[in-house]
Amino acid sequence: MTEEPIPEFANPLASIPATGRIMALDLGTKTIGVAISDGMRYSATPLETIRRTKFTQDAERLIQLIGENQIAAIILGLPLNMDGSEGPRVQSTRAFARNLAQKTALPIAFWDERLSTSAVTRMMIEADLRRDRRAEVVDKLAASYILQGALDRLRL
């Protein structure tokens, strides 16, 4: 009996290099949450929230952050539907990745982001953060949540 090859999607982080800091992005329609890992890849830190304008301007800011933080790879949160299917937001995220790949040679991987925003929002409510303050930080915290999940997987 021969063993079947493991499909490429079995390890969504296969393209991530073994060393170097990683940047994660939580793409929203109005903002992009950005988080980065430490050099040892133990923890994710929220970095900033970019107010979306045009792709070119958004990409310029991301490229600037990549250079400033010596980033080795990018992880994009993939907003799958709860049943695992792909909807319009996933297609938009994949299009963003294709466009970003034309601006940087860094590997770009996807990580399932289902429930990341709701988990982060729940934590902020439990921490008694005001609604306006939550709105300011939710995207970069969601990016951090996404990145931490990927970092934990990379250590397995």
PDB file of C-alpha atoms in Angstrom:
ATOM      1  CA  MET A   1       0.000   0.000   0.000  1.00  0.00           C
ATOM      2  CA  THR A   2       1.497   3.348  -1.022  1.00  0.00           C
ATOM      3  CA  GLU A   3       1.151   6.437   1.038  1.00  0.00           C
ATOM      4  CA  GLU A   4      -0.730   9.308  -0.591  1.00  0.00           C
ATOM      5  CA  PRO A   5       1.126  12.607  -0.805  1.00  0.00           C
ATOM      6  CA  ILE A   6       0.010  15.262   1.647  1.00  0.00           C
ATOM      7  CA  PRO A   7      -1.776  18.052  -0.181  1.00  0.00           C
ATOM      8  CA  GLU A   8       0.013  21.407  -0.264  1.00  0.00           C
ATOM      9  CA  PHE A   9      -2.733  23.050   1.822  1.00  0.00           C
ATOM     10  CA  ALA A  10      -2.126  20.626   4.714  1.00  0.00           C
ATOM     11  CA  ASN A  11       0.572  23.013   5.960  1.00  0.00           C
ATOM     12  CA  PRO A  12      -0.457  26.568   5.117  1.00  0.00           C
ATOM     13  CA  LEU A  13       2.829  27.868   6.569  1.00  0.00           C
ATOM     14  CA  ALA A  14       5.134  25.728   4.390  1.00  0.00           C
ATOM     15  CA  SER A  15       6.486  28.796   2.541  1.00  0.00           C
ATOM     16  CA  ILE A  16       7.557  30.586   5.745  1.00  0.00           C
ATOM     17  CA  PRO A  17      11.361  30.587   6.173  1.00  0.00           C
ATOM     18  CA  ALA A  18      12.809  28.965   9.301  1.00  0.00           C
ATOM     19  CA  THR A  19      14.152  32.231  10.739  1.00  0.00           C
ATOM     20  CA  GLY A  20      13.300  35.917  10.734  1.00  0.00           C
ATOM     21  CA  ARG A  21      10.501  38.120  11.983  1.00  0.00           C
ATOM     22  CA  ILE A  22       7.002  37.614  10.605  1.00  0.00           C
ATOM     23  CA  MET A  23       4.334  40.240   9.906  1.00  0.00           C
ATOM     24  CA  ALA A  24       0.639  39.386  10.063  1.00  0.00           C
ATOM     25  CA  LEU A  25      -2.165  41.373   8.487  1.00  0.00           C
ATOM     26  CA  ASP A  26      -5.839  41.439   9.377  1.00  0.00           C
ATOM     27  CA  LEU A  27      -7.501  42.898   6.287  1.00  0.00           C
ATOM     28  CA  GLY A  28     -10.710  44.776   6.841  1.00  0.00           C
ATOM     29  CA  THR A  29     -12.668  46.837   4.365  1.00  0.00           C
ATOM     30  CA  LYS A  30     -11.646  50.092   6.077  1.00  0.00           C
ATOM     31  CA  THR A  31      -8.456  49.177   7.954  1.00  0.00           C
ATOM     32  CA  ILE A  32      -5.497  46.803   7.970  1.00  0.00           C
ATOM     33  CA  GLY A  33      -4.370  45.523  11.352  1.00  0.00           C
ATOM     34  CA  VAL A  34      -0.619  44.888  11.501  1.00  0.00           C
ATOM     35  CA  ALA A  35       1.304  42.757  13.993  1.00  0.00           C
ATOM     36  CA  ILE A  36       4.885  41.499  14.061  1.00  0.00           C
ATOM     37  CA  SER A  37       6.711  38.684  15.792  1.00  0.00           C
ATOM     38  CA  ASP A  38       9.818  38.987  17.899  1.00  0.00           C
ATOM     39  CA  GLY A  39      13.048  37.658  16.409  1.00  0.00           C
ATOM     40  CA  MET A  40      12.754  34.329  18.222  1.00  0.00           C
ATOM     41  CA  ARG A  41       9.135  33.950  17.052  1.00  0.00           C
ATOM     42  CA  TYR A  42       7.736  33.422  20.537  1.00  0.00           C
ATOM     43  CA  SER A  43       5.271  36.255  20.662  1.00  0.00           C
ATOM     44  CA  ALA A  44       3.187  38.472  18.425  1.00  0.00           C
ATOM     45  CA  THR A  45       2.956  42.192  19.093  1.00  0.00           C
ATOM     46  CA  PRO A  46       0.294  44.517  17.682  1.00  0.00           C
ATOM     47  CA  LEU A  47       2.055  47.204  15.652  1.00  0.00           C
ATOM     48  CA  GLU A  48      -0.451  49.545  14.045  1.00  0.00           C
ATOM     49  CA  THR A  49      -3.735  49.962  12.253  1.00  0.00           C
ATOM     50  CA  ILE A  50      -3.536  51.341   8.741  1.00  0.00           C
ATOM     51  CA  ARG A  51      -6.569  53.287   7.547  1.00  0.00           C
ATOM     52  CA  ARG A  52      -7.160  51.898   4.037  1.00  0.00           C
ATOM     53  CA  THR A  53      -7.072  54.292   1.115  1.00  0.00           C
ATOM     54  CA  LYS A  54      -5.824  53.027  -2.239  1.00  0.00           C
ATOM     55  CA  PHE A  55      -3.902  49.781  -2.596  1.00  0.00           C
ATOM     56  CA  THR A  56      -0.754  51.595  -3.748  1.00  0.00           C
ATOM     57  CA  GLN A  57      -0.652  53.781  -0.626  1.00  0.00           C
ATOM     58  CA  ASP A  58      -1.521  50.871   1.666  1.00  0.00           C
ATOM     59  CA  ALA A  59       1.232  48.754   0.071  1.00  0.00           C
ATOM     60  CA  GLU A  60       3.764  51.586   0.422  1.00  0.00           C
ATOM     61  CA  ARG A  61       3.120  51.741   4.161  1.00  0.00           C
ATOM     62  CA  LEU A  62       3.397  47.957   4.466  1.00  0.00           C
ATOM     63  CA  ILE A  63       6.677  47.931   2.509  1.00  0.00           C
ATOM     64  CA  GLN A  64       7.985  50.669   4.810  1.00  0.00           C
ATOM     65  CA  LEU A  65       7.034  48.612   7.904  1.00  0.00           C
ATOM     66  CA  ILE A  66       8.638  45.510   6.372  1.00  0.00           C
ATOM     67  CA  GLY A  67      11.926  47.377   5.948  1.00  0.00           C
ATOM     68  CA  GLU A  68      11.844  49.040   9.369  1.00  0.00           C
ATOM     69  CA  ASN A  69      11.198  45.726  11.135  1.00  0.00           C
ATOM     70  CA  GLN A  70      13.359  43.391   9.002  1.00  0.00           C
ATOM     71  CA  ILE A  71      10.426  41.145   8.131  1.00  0.00           C
ATOM     72  CA  ALA A  72      11.134  37.742   6.535  1.00  0.00           C
ATOM     73  CA  ALA A  73       7.556  36.665   5.699  1.00  0.00           C
ATOM     74  CA  ILE A  74       3.945  37.839   5.701  1.00  0.00           C
ATOM     75  CA  ILE A  75       0.869  36.026   6.984  1.00  0.00           C
ATOM     76  CA  LEU A  76      -2.565  37.185   5.894  1.00  0.00           C
ATOM     77  CA  GLY A  77      -5.614  36.301   7.925  1.00  0.00           C
ATOM     78  CA  LEU A  78      -7.959  34.299   5.704  1.00  0.00           C
ATOM     79  CA  PRO A  79     -11.600  35.110   6.559  1.00  0.00           C
ATOM     80  CA  LEU A  80     -13.185  31.729   5.844  1.00  0.00           C
ATOM     81  CA  ASN A  81     -16.884  31.206   6.461  1.00  0.00           C
ATOM     82  CA  MET A  82     -17.749  29.268   9.608  1.00  0.00           C
ATOM     83  CA  ASP A  83     -18.296  26.098   7.533  1.00  0.00           C
ATOM     84  CA  GLY A  84     -14.802  26.469   6.034  1.00  0.00           C
ATOM     85  CA  SER A  85     -16.019  27.627   2.639  1.00  0.00           C
ATOM     86  CA  GLU A  86     -14.638  30.655   0.841  1.00  0.00           C
ATOM     87  CA  GLY A  87     -16.768  33.723   0.308  1.00  0.00           C
ATOM     88  CA  PRO A  88     -16.215  37.160  -1.243  1.00  0.00           C
ATOM     89  CA  ARG A  89     -13.941  38.339   1.601  1.00  0.00           C
ATOM     90  CA  VAL A  90     -11.562  35.425   0.960  1.00  0.00           C
ATOM     91  CA  GLN A  91     -11.423  36.324  -2.731  1.00  0.00           C
ATOM     92  CA  SER A  92     -10.641  39.923  -1.782  1.00  0.00           C
ATOM     93  CA  THR A  93      -7.860  38.758   0.552  1.00  0.00           C
ATOM     94  CA  ARG A  94      -6.363  36.525  -2.134  1.00  0.00           C
ATOM     95  CA  ALA A  95      -6.461  39.439  -4.605  1.00  0.00           C
ATOM     96  CA  PHE A  96      -4.703  41.656  -2.044  1.00  0.00           C
ATOM     97  CA  ALA A  97      -2.021  38.959  -1.632  1.00  0.00           C
ATOM     98  CA  ARG A  98      -1.507  38.709  -5.414  1.00  0.00           C
ATOM     99  CA  ASN A  99      -1.118  42.489  -5.659  1.00  0.00           C
ATOM    100  CA  LEU A 100       1.203  42.661  -2.647  1.00  0.00           C
ATOM    101  CA  ALA A 101       3.342  39.838  -4.088  1.00  0.00           C
ATOM    102  CA  GLN A 102       4.109  42.148  -7.033  1.00  0.00           C
ATOM    103  CA  LYS A 103       5.603  44.688  -4.591  1.00  0.00           C
ATOM    104  CA  THR A 104       7.702  42.348  -2.412  1.00  0.00           C
ATOM    105  CA  ALA A 105       9.600  39.092  -2.852  1.00  0.00           C
ATOM    106  CA  LEU A 106       8.712  37.951   0.687  1.00  0.00           C
ATOM    107  CA  PRO A 107       6.718  34.727   1.003  1.00  0.00           C
ATOM    108  CA  ILE A 108       3.045  35.322   1.763  1.00  0.00           C
ATOM    109  CA  ALA A 109       1.030  32.667   3.584  1.00  0.00           C
ATOM    110  CA  PHE A 110      -2.594  32.500   4.719  1.00  0.00           C
ATOM    111  CA  TRP A 111      -3.845  31.603   8.198  1.00  0.00           C
ATOM    112  CA  ASP A 112      -7.450  30.848   9.145  1.00  0.00           C
ATOM    113  CA  GLU A 113      -8.737  33.869  11.024  1.00  0.00           C
ATOM    114  CA  ARG A 114     -12.235  32.672  11.892  1.00  0.00           C
ATOM    115  CA  LEU A 115     -13.361  34.173  15.183  1.00  0.00           C
ATOM    116  CA  SER A 116     -10.149  36.200  15.691  1.00  0.00           C
ATOM    117  CA  THR A 117     -11.947  39.547  15.857  1.00  0.00           C
ATOM    118  CA  SER A 118     -14.685  38.210  18.111  1.00  0.00           C
ATOM    119  CA  ALA A 119     -12.130  36.572  20.439  1.00  0.00           C
ATOM    120  CA  VAL A 120     -10.158  39.809  20.675  1.00  0.00           C
ATOM    121  CA  THR A 121     -13.321  41.864  21.206  1.00  0.00           C
ATOM    122  CA  ARG A 122     -14.403  39.505  23.999  1.00  0.00           C
ATOM    123  CA  MET A 123     -11.001  39.922  25.699  1.00  0.00           C
ATOM    124  CA  MET A 124     -11.231  43.707  25.453  1.00  0.00           C
ATOM    125  CA  ILE A 125     -14.744  43.735  26.926  1.00  0.00           C
ATOM    126  CA  GLU A 126     -13.539  41.538  29.789  1.00  0.00           C
ATOM    127  CA  ALA A 127     -10.684  44.024  30.300  1.00  0.00           C
ATOM    128  CA  ASP A 128     -13.336  46.768  30.506  1.00  0.00           C
ATOM    129  CA  LEU A 129     -11.979  48.760  27.557  1.00  0.00           C
ATOM    130  CA  ARG A 130     -14.253  51.564  26.406  1.00  0.00           C
ATOM    131  CA  ARG A 131     -16.057  51.022  23.103  1.00  0.00           C
ATOM    132  CA  ASP A 132     -14.190  53.847  21.326  1.00  0.00           C
ATOM    133  CA  ARG A 133     -10.827  52.485  22.523  1.00  0.00           C
ATOM    134  CA  ARG A 134     -11.792  48.973  21.376  1.00  0.00           C
ATOM    135  CA  ALA A 135     -12.560  50.313  17.894  1.00  0.00           C
ATOM    136  CA  GLU A 136      -9.081  51.890  17.743  1.00  0.00           C
ATOM    137  CA  VAL A 137      -7.159  48.718  18.575  1.00  0.00           C
ATOM    138  CA  VAL A 138      -9.293  45.750  17.487  1.00  0.00           C
ATOM    139  CA  ASP A 139      -7.674  45.316  14.049  1.00  0.00           C
ATOM    140  CA  LYS A 140      -4.059  45.297  15.192  1.00  0.00           C
ATOM    141  CA  LEU A 141      -5.001  43.028  18.111  1.00  0.00           C
ATOM    142  CA  ALA A 142      -6.763  40.670  15.678  1.00  0.00           C
ATOM    143  CA  ALA A 143      -3.591  40.634  13.539  1.00  0.00           C
ATOM    144  CA  SER A 144      -1.622  39.784  16.679  1.00  0.00           C
ATOM    145  CA  TYR A 145      -4.081  36.981  17.518  1.00  0.00           C
ATOM    146  CA  ILE A 146      -3.731  35.578  13.976  1.00  0.00           C
ATOM    147  CA  LEU A 147       0.065  35.781  14.146  1.00  0.00           C
ATOM    148  CA  GLN A 148       0.241  34.132  17.573  1.00  0.00           C
ATOM    149  CA  GLY A 149      -1.767  31.183  16.262  1.00  0.00           C
ATOM    150  CA  ALA A 150       0.615  30.823  13.325  1.00  0.00           C
ATOM    151  CA  LEU A 151       3.689  31.149  15.582  1.00  0.00           C
ATOM    152  CA  ASP A 152       2.322  28.435  17.867  1.00  0.00           C
ATOM    153  CA  ARG A 153       1.815  26.175  14.833  1.00  0.00           C
ATOM    154  CA  LEU A 154       5.323  26.856  13.544  1.00  0.00           C
ATOM    155  CA  ARG A 155       6.772  25.644  16.858  1.00  0.00           C
ATOM    156  CA  LEU A 156       5.071  22.230  16.624  1.00  0.00           C
TER     157      LEU A 156
END
